[in-house]
Coordinates of C-alpha atoms (C1' of nucleotides) in Angstrom, one line a residue:
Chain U
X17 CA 5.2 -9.0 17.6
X18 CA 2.3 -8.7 19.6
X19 CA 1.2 -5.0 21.1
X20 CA -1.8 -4.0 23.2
X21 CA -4.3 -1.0 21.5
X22 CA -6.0 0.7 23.4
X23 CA -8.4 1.1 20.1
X24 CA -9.6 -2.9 20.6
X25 CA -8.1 -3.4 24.2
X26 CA -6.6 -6.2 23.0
X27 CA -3.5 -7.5 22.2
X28 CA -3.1 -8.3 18.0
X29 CA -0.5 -9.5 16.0
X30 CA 1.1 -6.8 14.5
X31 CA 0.9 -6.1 11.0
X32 CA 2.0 -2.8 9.2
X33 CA 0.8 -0.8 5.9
X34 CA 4.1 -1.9 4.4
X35 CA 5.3 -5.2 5.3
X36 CA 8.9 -4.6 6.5
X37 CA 8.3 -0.9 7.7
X38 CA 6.8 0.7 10.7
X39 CA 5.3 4.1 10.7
X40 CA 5.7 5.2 14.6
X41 CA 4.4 8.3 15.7
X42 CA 4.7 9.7 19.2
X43 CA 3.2 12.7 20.9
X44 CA 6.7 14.3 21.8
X45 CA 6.7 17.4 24.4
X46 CA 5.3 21.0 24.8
X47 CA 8.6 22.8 25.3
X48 CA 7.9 25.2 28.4
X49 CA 9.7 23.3 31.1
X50 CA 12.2 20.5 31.9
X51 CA 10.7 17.1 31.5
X52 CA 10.3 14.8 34.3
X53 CA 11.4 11.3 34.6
X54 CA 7.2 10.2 33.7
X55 CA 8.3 11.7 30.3
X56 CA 11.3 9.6 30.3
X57 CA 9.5 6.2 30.6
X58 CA 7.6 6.8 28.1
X59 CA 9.7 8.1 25.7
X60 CA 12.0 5.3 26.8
X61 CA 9.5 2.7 26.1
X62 CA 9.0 4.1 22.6
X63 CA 12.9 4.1 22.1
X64 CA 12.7 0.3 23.0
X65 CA 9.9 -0.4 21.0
X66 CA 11.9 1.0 18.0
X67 CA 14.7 -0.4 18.6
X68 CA 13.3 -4.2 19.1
X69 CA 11.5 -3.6 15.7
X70 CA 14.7 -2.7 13.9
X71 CA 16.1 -5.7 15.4
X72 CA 13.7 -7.6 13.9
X73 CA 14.9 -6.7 10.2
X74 CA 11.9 -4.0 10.6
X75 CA 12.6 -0.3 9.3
X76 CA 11.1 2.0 11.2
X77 CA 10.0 5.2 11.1
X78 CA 9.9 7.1 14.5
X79 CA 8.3 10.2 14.1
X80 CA 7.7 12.9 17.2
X81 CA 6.8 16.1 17.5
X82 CA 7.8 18.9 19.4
X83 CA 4.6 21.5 20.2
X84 CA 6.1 24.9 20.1
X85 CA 3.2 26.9 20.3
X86 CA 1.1 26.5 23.0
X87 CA -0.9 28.5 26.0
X88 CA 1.7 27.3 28.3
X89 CA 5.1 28.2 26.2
X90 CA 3.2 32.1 25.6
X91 CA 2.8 32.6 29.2
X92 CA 6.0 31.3 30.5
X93 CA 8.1 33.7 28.1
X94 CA 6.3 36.4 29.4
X95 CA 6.9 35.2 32.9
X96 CA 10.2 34.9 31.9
X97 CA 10.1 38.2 29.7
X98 CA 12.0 36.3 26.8
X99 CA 10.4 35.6 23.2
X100 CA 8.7 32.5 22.9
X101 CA 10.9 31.4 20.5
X102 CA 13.9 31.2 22.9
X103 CA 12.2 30.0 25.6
X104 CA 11.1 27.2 23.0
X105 CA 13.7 26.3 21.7
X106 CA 15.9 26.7 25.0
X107 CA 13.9 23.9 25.9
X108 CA 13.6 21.7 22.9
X109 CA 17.5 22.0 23.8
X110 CA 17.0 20.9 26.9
X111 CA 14.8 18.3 26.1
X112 CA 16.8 16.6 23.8
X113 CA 19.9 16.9 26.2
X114 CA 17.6 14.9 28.3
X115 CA 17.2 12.5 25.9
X116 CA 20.6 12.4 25.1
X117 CA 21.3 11.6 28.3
X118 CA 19.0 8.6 28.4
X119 CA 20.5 6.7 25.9
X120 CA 17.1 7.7 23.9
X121 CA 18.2 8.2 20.1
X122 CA 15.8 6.2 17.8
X123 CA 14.0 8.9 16.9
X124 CA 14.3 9.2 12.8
X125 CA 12.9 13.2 12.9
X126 CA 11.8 15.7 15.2
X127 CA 8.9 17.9 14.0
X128 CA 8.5 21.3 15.4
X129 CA 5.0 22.5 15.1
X130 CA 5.8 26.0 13.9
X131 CA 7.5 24.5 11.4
X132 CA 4.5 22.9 9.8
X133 CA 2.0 25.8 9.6
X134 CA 1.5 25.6 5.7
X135 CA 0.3 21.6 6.6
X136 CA -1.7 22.7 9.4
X137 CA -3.5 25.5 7.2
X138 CA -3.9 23.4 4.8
X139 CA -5.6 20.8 6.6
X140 CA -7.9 22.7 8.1
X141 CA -8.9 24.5 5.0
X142 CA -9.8 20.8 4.0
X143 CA -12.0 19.9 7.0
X144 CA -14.2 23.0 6.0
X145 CA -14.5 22.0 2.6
X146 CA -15.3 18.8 3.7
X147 CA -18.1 20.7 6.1
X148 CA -17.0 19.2 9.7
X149 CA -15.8 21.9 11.0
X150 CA -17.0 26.2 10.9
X151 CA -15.4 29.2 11.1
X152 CA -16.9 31.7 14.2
X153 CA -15.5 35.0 15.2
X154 CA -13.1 33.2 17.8
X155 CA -11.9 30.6 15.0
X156 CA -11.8 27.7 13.2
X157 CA -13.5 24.6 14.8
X158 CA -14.3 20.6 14.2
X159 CA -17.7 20.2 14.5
X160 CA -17.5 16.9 16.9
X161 CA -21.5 15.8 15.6
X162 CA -20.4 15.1 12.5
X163 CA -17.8 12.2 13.3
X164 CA -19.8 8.8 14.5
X165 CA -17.1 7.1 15.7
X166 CA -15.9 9.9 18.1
X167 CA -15.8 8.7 22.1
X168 CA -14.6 5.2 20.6
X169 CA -10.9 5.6 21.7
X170 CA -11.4 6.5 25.3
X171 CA -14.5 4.4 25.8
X172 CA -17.0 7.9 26.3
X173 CA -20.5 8.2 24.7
X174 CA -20.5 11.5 23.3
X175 CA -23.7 12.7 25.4
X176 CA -22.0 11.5 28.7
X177 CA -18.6 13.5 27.6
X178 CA -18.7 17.3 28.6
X179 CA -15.7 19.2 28.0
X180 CA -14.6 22.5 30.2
X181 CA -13.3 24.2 27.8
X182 CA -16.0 26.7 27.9
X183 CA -16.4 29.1 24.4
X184 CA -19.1 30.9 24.0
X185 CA -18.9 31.6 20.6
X186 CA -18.6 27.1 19.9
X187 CA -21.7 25.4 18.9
X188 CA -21.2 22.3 20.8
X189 CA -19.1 22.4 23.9
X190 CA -17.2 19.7 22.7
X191 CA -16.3 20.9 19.4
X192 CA -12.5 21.7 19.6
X193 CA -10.1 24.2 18.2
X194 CA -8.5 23.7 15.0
X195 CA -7.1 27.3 14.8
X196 CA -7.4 30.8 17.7
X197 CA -7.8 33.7 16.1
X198 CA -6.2 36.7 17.5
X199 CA -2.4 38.1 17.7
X200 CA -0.4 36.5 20.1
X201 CA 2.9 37.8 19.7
X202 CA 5.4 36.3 17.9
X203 CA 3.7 33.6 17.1
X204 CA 1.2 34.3 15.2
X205 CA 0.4 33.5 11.8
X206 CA -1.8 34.9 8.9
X207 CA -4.4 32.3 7.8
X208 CA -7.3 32.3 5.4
X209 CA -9.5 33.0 8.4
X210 CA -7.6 35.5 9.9
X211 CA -4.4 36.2 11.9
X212 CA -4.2 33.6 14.8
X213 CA -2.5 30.2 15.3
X214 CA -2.9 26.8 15.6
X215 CA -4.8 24.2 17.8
X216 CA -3.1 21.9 20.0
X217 CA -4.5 18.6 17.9
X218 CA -3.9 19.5 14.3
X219 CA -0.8 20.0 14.7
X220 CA -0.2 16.2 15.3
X221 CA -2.2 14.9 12.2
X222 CA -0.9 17.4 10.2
X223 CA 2.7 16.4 10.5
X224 CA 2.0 12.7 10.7
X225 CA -0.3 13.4 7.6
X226 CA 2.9 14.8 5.5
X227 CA 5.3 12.4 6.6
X228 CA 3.5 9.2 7.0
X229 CA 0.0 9.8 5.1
X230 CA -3.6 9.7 5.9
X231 CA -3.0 6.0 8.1
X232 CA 0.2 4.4 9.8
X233 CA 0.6 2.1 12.1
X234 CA 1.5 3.1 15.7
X235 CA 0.4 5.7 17.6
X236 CA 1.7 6.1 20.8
X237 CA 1.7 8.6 24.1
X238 CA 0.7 8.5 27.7
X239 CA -2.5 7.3 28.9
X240 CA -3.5 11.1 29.9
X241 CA -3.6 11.8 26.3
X242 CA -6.4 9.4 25.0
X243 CA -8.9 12.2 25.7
X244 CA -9.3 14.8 24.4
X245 CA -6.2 14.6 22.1
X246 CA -6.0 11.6 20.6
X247 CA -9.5 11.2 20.2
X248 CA -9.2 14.5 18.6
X249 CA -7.0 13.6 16.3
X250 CA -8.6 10.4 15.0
X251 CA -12.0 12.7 14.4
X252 CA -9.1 15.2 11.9
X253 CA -7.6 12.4 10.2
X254 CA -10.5 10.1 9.6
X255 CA -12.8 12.8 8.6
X256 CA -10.7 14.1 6.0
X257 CA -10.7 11.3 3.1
X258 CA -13.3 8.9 5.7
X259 CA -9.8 6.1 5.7
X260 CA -10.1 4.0 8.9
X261 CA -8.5 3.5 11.3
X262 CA -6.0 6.2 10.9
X263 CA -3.8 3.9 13.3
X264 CA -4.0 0.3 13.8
X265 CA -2.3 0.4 17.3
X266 CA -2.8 2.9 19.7
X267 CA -0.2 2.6 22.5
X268 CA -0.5 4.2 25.9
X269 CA 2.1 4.3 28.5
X270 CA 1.0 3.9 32.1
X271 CA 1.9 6.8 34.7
X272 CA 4.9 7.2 36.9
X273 CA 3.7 7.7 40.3
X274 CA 4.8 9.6 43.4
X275 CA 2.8 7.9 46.9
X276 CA 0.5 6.7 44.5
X277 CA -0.3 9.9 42.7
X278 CA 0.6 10.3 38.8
X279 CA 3.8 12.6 38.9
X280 CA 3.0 14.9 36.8
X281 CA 4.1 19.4 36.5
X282 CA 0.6 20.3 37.9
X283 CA 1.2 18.7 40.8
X284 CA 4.3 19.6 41.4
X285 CA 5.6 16.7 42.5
X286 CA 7.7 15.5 39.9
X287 CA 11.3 15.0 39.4
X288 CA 12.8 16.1 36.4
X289 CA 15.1 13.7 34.1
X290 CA 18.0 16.4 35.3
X291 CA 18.0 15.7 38.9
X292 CA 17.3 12.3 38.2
X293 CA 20.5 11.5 36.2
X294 CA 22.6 13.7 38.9
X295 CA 21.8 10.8 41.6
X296 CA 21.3 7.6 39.3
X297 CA 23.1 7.1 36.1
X298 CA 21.3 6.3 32.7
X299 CA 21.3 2.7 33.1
X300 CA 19.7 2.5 36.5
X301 CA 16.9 4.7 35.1
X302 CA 16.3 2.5 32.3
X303 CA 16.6 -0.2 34.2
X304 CA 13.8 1.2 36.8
X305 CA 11.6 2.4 34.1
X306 CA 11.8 -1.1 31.9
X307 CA 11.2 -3.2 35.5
X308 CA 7.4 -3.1 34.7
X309 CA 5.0 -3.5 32.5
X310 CA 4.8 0.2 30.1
X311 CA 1.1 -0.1 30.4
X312 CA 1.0 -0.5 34.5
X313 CA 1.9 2.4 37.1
X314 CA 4.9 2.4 38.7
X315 CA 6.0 3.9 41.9
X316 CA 8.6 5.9 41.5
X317 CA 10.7 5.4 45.1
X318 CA 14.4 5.6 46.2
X319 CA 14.1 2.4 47.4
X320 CA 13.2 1.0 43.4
X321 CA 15.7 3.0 42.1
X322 CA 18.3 1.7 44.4
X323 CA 17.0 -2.0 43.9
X324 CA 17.4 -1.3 40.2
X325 CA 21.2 -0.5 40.8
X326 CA 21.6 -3.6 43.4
X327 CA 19.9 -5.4 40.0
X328 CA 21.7 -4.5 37.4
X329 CA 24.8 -4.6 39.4
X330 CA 24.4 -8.3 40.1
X331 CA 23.8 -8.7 36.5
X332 CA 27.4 -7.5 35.6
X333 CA 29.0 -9.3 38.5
X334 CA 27.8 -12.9 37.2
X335 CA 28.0 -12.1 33.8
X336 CA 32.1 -13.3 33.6
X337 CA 32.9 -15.7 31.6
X338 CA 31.5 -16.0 27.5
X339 CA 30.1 -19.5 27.6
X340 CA 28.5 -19.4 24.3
X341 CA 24.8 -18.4 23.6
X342 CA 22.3 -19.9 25.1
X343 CA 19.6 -20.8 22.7
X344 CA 16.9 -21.3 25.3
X345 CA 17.4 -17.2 27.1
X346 CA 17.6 -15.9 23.9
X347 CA 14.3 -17.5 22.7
X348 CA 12.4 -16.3 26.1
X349 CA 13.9 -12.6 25.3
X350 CA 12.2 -12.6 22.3
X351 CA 9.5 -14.3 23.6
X352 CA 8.8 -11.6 26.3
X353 CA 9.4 -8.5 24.1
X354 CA 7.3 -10.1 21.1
X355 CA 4.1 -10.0 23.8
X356 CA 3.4 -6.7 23.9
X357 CA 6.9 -5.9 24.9
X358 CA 6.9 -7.8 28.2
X359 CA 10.4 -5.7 29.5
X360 CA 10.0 -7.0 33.0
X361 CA 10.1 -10.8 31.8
X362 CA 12.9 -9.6 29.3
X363 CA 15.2 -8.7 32.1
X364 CA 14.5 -11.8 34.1
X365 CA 15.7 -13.8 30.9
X366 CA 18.7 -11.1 31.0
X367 CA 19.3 -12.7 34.2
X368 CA 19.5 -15.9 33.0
X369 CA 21.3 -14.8 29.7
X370 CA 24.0 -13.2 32.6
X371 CA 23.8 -16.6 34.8
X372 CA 24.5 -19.1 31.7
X373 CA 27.4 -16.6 30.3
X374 CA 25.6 -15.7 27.1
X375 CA 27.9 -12.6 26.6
X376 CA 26.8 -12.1 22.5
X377 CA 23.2 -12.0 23.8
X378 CA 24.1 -9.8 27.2
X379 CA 25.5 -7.4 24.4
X380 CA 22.8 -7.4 21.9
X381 CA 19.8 -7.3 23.7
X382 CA 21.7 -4.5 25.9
X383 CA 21.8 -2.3 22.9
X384 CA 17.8 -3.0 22.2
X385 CA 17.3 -1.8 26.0
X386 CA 19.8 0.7 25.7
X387 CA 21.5 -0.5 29.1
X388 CA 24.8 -1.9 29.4
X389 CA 24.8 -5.3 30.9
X390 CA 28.8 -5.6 31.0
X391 CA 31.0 -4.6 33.6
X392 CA 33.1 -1.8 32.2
X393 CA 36.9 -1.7 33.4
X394 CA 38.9 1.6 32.6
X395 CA 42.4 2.1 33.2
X396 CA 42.8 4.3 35.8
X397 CA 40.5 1.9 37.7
X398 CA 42.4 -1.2 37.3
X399 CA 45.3 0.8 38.0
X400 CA 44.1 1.4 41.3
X401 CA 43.1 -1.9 41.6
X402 CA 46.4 -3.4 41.1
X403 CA 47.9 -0.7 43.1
X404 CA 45.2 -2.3 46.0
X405 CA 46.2 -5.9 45.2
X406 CA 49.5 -5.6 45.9
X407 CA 49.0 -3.4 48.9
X408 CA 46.8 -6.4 50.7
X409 CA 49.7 -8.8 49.1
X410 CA 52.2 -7.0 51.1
X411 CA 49.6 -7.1 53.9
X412 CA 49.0 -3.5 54.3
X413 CA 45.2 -3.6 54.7
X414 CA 44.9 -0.4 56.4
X415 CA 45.5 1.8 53.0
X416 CA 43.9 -1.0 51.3
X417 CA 40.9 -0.8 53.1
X418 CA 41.2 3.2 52.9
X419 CA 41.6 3.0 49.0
X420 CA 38.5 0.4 48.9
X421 CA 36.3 2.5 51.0
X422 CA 36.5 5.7 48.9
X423 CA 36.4 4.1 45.9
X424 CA 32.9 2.5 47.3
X425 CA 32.1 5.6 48.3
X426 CA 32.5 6.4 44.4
X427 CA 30.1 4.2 43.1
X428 CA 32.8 1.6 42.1
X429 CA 32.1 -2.1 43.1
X430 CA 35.3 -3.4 44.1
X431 CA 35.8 -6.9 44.1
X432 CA 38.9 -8.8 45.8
X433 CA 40.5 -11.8 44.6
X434 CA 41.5 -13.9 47.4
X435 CA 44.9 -14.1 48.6
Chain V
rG29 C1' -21.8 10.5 38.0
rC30 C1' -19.6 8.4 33.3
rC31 C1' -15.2 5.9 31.2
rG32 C1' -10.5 3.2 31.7
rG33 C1' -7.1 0.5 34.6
rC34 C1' -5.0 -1.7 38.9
rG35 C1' -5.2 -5.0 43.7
rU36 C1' 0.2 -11.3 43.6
rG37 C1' 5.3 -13.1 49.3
rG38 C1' 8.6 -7.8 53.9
rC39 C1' 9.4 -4.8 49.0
rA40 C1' 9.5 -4.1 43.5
rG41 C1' 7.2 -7.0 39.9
rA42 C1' 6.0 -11.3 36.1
rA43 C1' 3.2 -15.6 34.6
rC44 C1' -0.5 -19.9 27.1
rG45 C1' -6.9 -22.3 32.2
rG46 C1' -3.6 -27.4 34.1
rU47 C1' 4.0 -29.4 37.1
rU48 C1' 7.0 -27.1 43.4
rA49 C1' 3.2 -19.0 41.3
rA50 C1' 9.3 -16.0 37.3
rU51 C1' 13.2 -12.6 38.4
rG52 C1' 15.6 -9.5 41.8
rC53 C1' 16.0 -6.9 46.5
rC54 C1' 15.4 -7.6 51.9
rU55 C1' 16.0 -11.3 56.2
rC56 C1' 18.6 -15.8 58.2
rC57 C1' 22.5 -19.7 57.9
rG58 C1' 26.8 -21.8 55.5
rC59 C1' 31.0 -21.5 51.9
rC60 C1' 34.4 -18.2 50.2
rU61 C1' 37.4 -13.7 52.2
rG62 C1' 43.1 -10.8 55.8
rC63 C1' 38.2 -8.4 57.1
rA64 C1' 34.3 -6.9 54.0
rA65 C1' 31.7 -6.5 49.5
rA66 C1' 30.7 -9.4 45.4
rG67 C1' 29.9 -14.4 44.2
rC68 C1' 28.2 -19.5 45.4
rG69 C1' 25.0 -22.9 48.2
rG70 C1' 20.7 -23.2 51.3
rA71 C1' 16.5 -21.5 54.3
rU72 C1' 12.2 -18.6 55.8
rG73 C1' 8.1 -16.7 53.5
rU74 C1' 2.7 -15.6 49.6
rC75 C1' -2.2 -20.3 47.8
rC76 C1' -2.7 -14.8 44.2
rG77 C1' -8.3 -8.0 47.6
rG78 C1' -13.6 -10.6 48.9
rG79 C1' -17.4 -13.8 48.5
rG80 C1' -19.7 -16.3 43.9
rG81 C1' -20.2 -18.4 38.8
rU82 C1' -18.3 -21.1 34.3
rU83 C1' -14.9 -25.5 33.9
rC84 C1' -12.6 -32.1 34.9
rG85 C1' -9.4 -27.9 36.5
rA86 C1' -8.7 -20.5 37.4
rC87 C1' -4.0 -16.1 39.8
rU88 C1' -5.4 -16.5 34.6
rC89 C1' -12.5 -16.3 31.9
rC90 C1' -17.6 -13.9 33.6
rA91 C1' -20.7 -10.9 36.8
rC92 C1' -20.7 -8.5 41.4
rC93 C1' -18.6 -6.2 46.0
rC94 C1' -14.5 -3.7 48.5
rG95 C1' -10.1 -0.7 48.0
rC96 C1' -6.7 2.3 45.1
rC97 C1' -5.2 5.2 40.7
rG98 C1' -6.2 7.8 36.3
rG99 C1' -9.4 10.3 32.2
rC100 C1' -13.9 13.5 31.4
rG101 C1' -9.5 21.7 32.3
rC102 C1' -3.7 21.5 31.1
rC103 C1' -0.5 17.0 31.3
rA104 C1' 4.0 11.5 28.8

RNA sequence: GCCGGCGUGGCAGAACGGUUAAUGCCUCCGCCUGCAAAGCGGAUGUCCGGGGGUUCGACUCCACCCGCCGGCGCCA
């Protein structure tokens, strides 16, 4: 396996901590809205990724977190006057309905930030004994000067690199957060600093640092979140024992766009994973979102949705007959996964898998993809179908016809024998 | 301004520096079909944003230019 970092921008072999395990982490969602189908392709990526690597004899350890305390979650429950709490977990629900939905289940454990407030605590309380970070009447921050490698993730020299975030009480403007002081309704927490809560970058290295340790081996997320976050979280983690790199492989999904803008909630001009599955069922998606490279934009249209369908429909309509495998398709599958999960390439070998009849491979590498390759028959459906068949045997194309057209209508390819 | 990325046929989107530049959709023709759809066979179509450099040879490497997108508040 080969994966891009965007740590060395290039592409490496990959080799773990543990020689058959994987330590994955990925930077799951702030749960103050429903998530949009950008979310999905990442989070569907990563659920490939996972599942290719367990294919490969690899264990893997898929670790996400779920930020339940944030800015945005405290001023939507007030918006929508519940507790932050239920509006949290109404949609960590939600999310993982989403997800559900998707096909997206290799996820080992979901780790709620409020959960881990003892970690996060704690790990703040080391980065002041370890003097890179200071305590000021507004809270607890990482002193950014005393990490030399910071800016090396997102490619910004630290003079050049001027945050907005403006704080009058910070020394540097681009020191961050570790922990707010003040009460902020439910939650808050009491600290050794004072009542207050949590930053929106410990919280990541303090859960990955409990479940994984001080380094691991793949960090992944969208591209928006190599600055500040990730490098923010590399400047924690590395500064508390000086281990580097905290992550060998930094992965970054590329955006979903909308006429050429990245789709994002701040725009407004996404559409969420809910609407999305309402018109196009889980398979299409996938299929969509897998049709390019995870590191390039795509351009999220009707049009590519619909040619996804057409796709993956003429997929299941060649792939008849089991003819055996065929050694040459499977090798190219792997082929194009193993480089830096190459998905696009991987379903023009499916094509070729579906042309040559490799059923065993259309079924296995389906699962990996989490998209169903095979035509499905149910019952009532080839009920109907026989009902049609001997209908246009008897010559009575009118009601055939009539039975054909709604069932198109449906969504259901209907395909005659002749007569 | 600084940093990162992208620019391939009508469309989406791939390609170890070296055969006719994947795959699919679209379009056209034929076969098949009760008629369609699907399928099958075939055809049209791009010389890879631009002009340079390196090389025996570049879509693929290097520098530059143009255009587009993103990061430097929040954001997958």
């Amino acid at each position: 396996m080969h994966l891009y970092s965007t740590l060395t921008k290039t592409t490496e072999p990959l080799t773990t901590l543990h020689p058959d395990r994987v330590y994955l982490f990925v930077c799951g969602p702030t749960v103050y809205d429903y998530s949009h189908i950008g979310h999905a392709r990442t989070y569907v990526v990563f659920d490939v990724l996972a599942k290719f690597l367990r294919s490969t004899g690899k264990e893997v350890f898929y670790l996400q977190n779920i930020t339940d305390v944030d800015d945005k979650i405290i001023n939507r429950a007030k918006e929508e006057g519940i507790s932050q709490s239920e509006l949290a977990r109404k949609f960590e629900r939600e999310y993982l309905r989403d997800m559900q939905a998707l096909g997206i289940n290799a996820v080992s454990y979901y780790a709620r930030a409020t959960t881990h407030i003892p970690e996060i605590i704690d790990q703040i309380g080391r980065l002041l004994d370890r003097g890179v970070a200071y305590v000021t009447e507004a809270g607890v921050y990482f002193n950014v000067d005393t990490f030399e490698r910071n800016g090396e993730l997102s490619g910004q020299e630290r003079a050049k690199r001027v945050s907005r975030v403006t704080d009058e009480s910070k020394h540097n403007p681009n020191d961050f957060a570790l922990w707010k002081l003040g009460e902020y309704g439910e939650y808050t927490w009491d600290s050794p600093w004072g009542r207050g809560r949590p930053g929106w970058h410990i919280e990541d290295t303090a859960i990955s640092e409990k479940y994984f340790g001080q380094q691991y081996d793949i960090h992944g997320g969208g591209l928006d979140l190599i600055f500040p976050h990730h490098e923010a979280e590399i400047a924690q983690m590395e500064s508390l024992e000086g281990k580097h790199p905290m992550v060998r492989y930094w992965m970054h999904t590329g955006f979903l766009t909308v006429n050429g803008e990245k789709m994002s909630k701040s725009l407004g001009n996404f559409i969420t994973i809910r609407d999305a599955t309402k018109t196009w069922k889980p398979d299409v998606l996938r299929y969509f979102l897998l049709l390019s490279h995870y590191r390039s934009p795509l351009q999220a249209t009707d049009e590519g949705l619909a040619n996804a369908a057409k796709r993956l429909e003429h997929i299941r309509a060649i792939a008849q007959e089991d003819m055996g495998p065929d050694i040459f398709g499977r090798k190219a599958f792997t082929e194009a996964m193993e480089n830096d999960l190459n998905t696009p390439m991987a379903l023009a070998t499916i094509q070729r898998l579906a042309a040559n009849g490799d059923i065993g491979a259309l079924k296995e590498y389906g699962k990996i993809l989490g998209i169903n390759f095979l035509r499905e028959t149910s019952a009532p459906l080839s009920v109907l179908q026989e009902i049609r068949e001997e209908l246009r045997a008897r010559k009575q194309f009118e009601v055939a016809d009539l039975i054909r057209e709604k069932m198109v209508e449906a969504g259901i390819t209907v395909k005659d024998r002749a007569l």
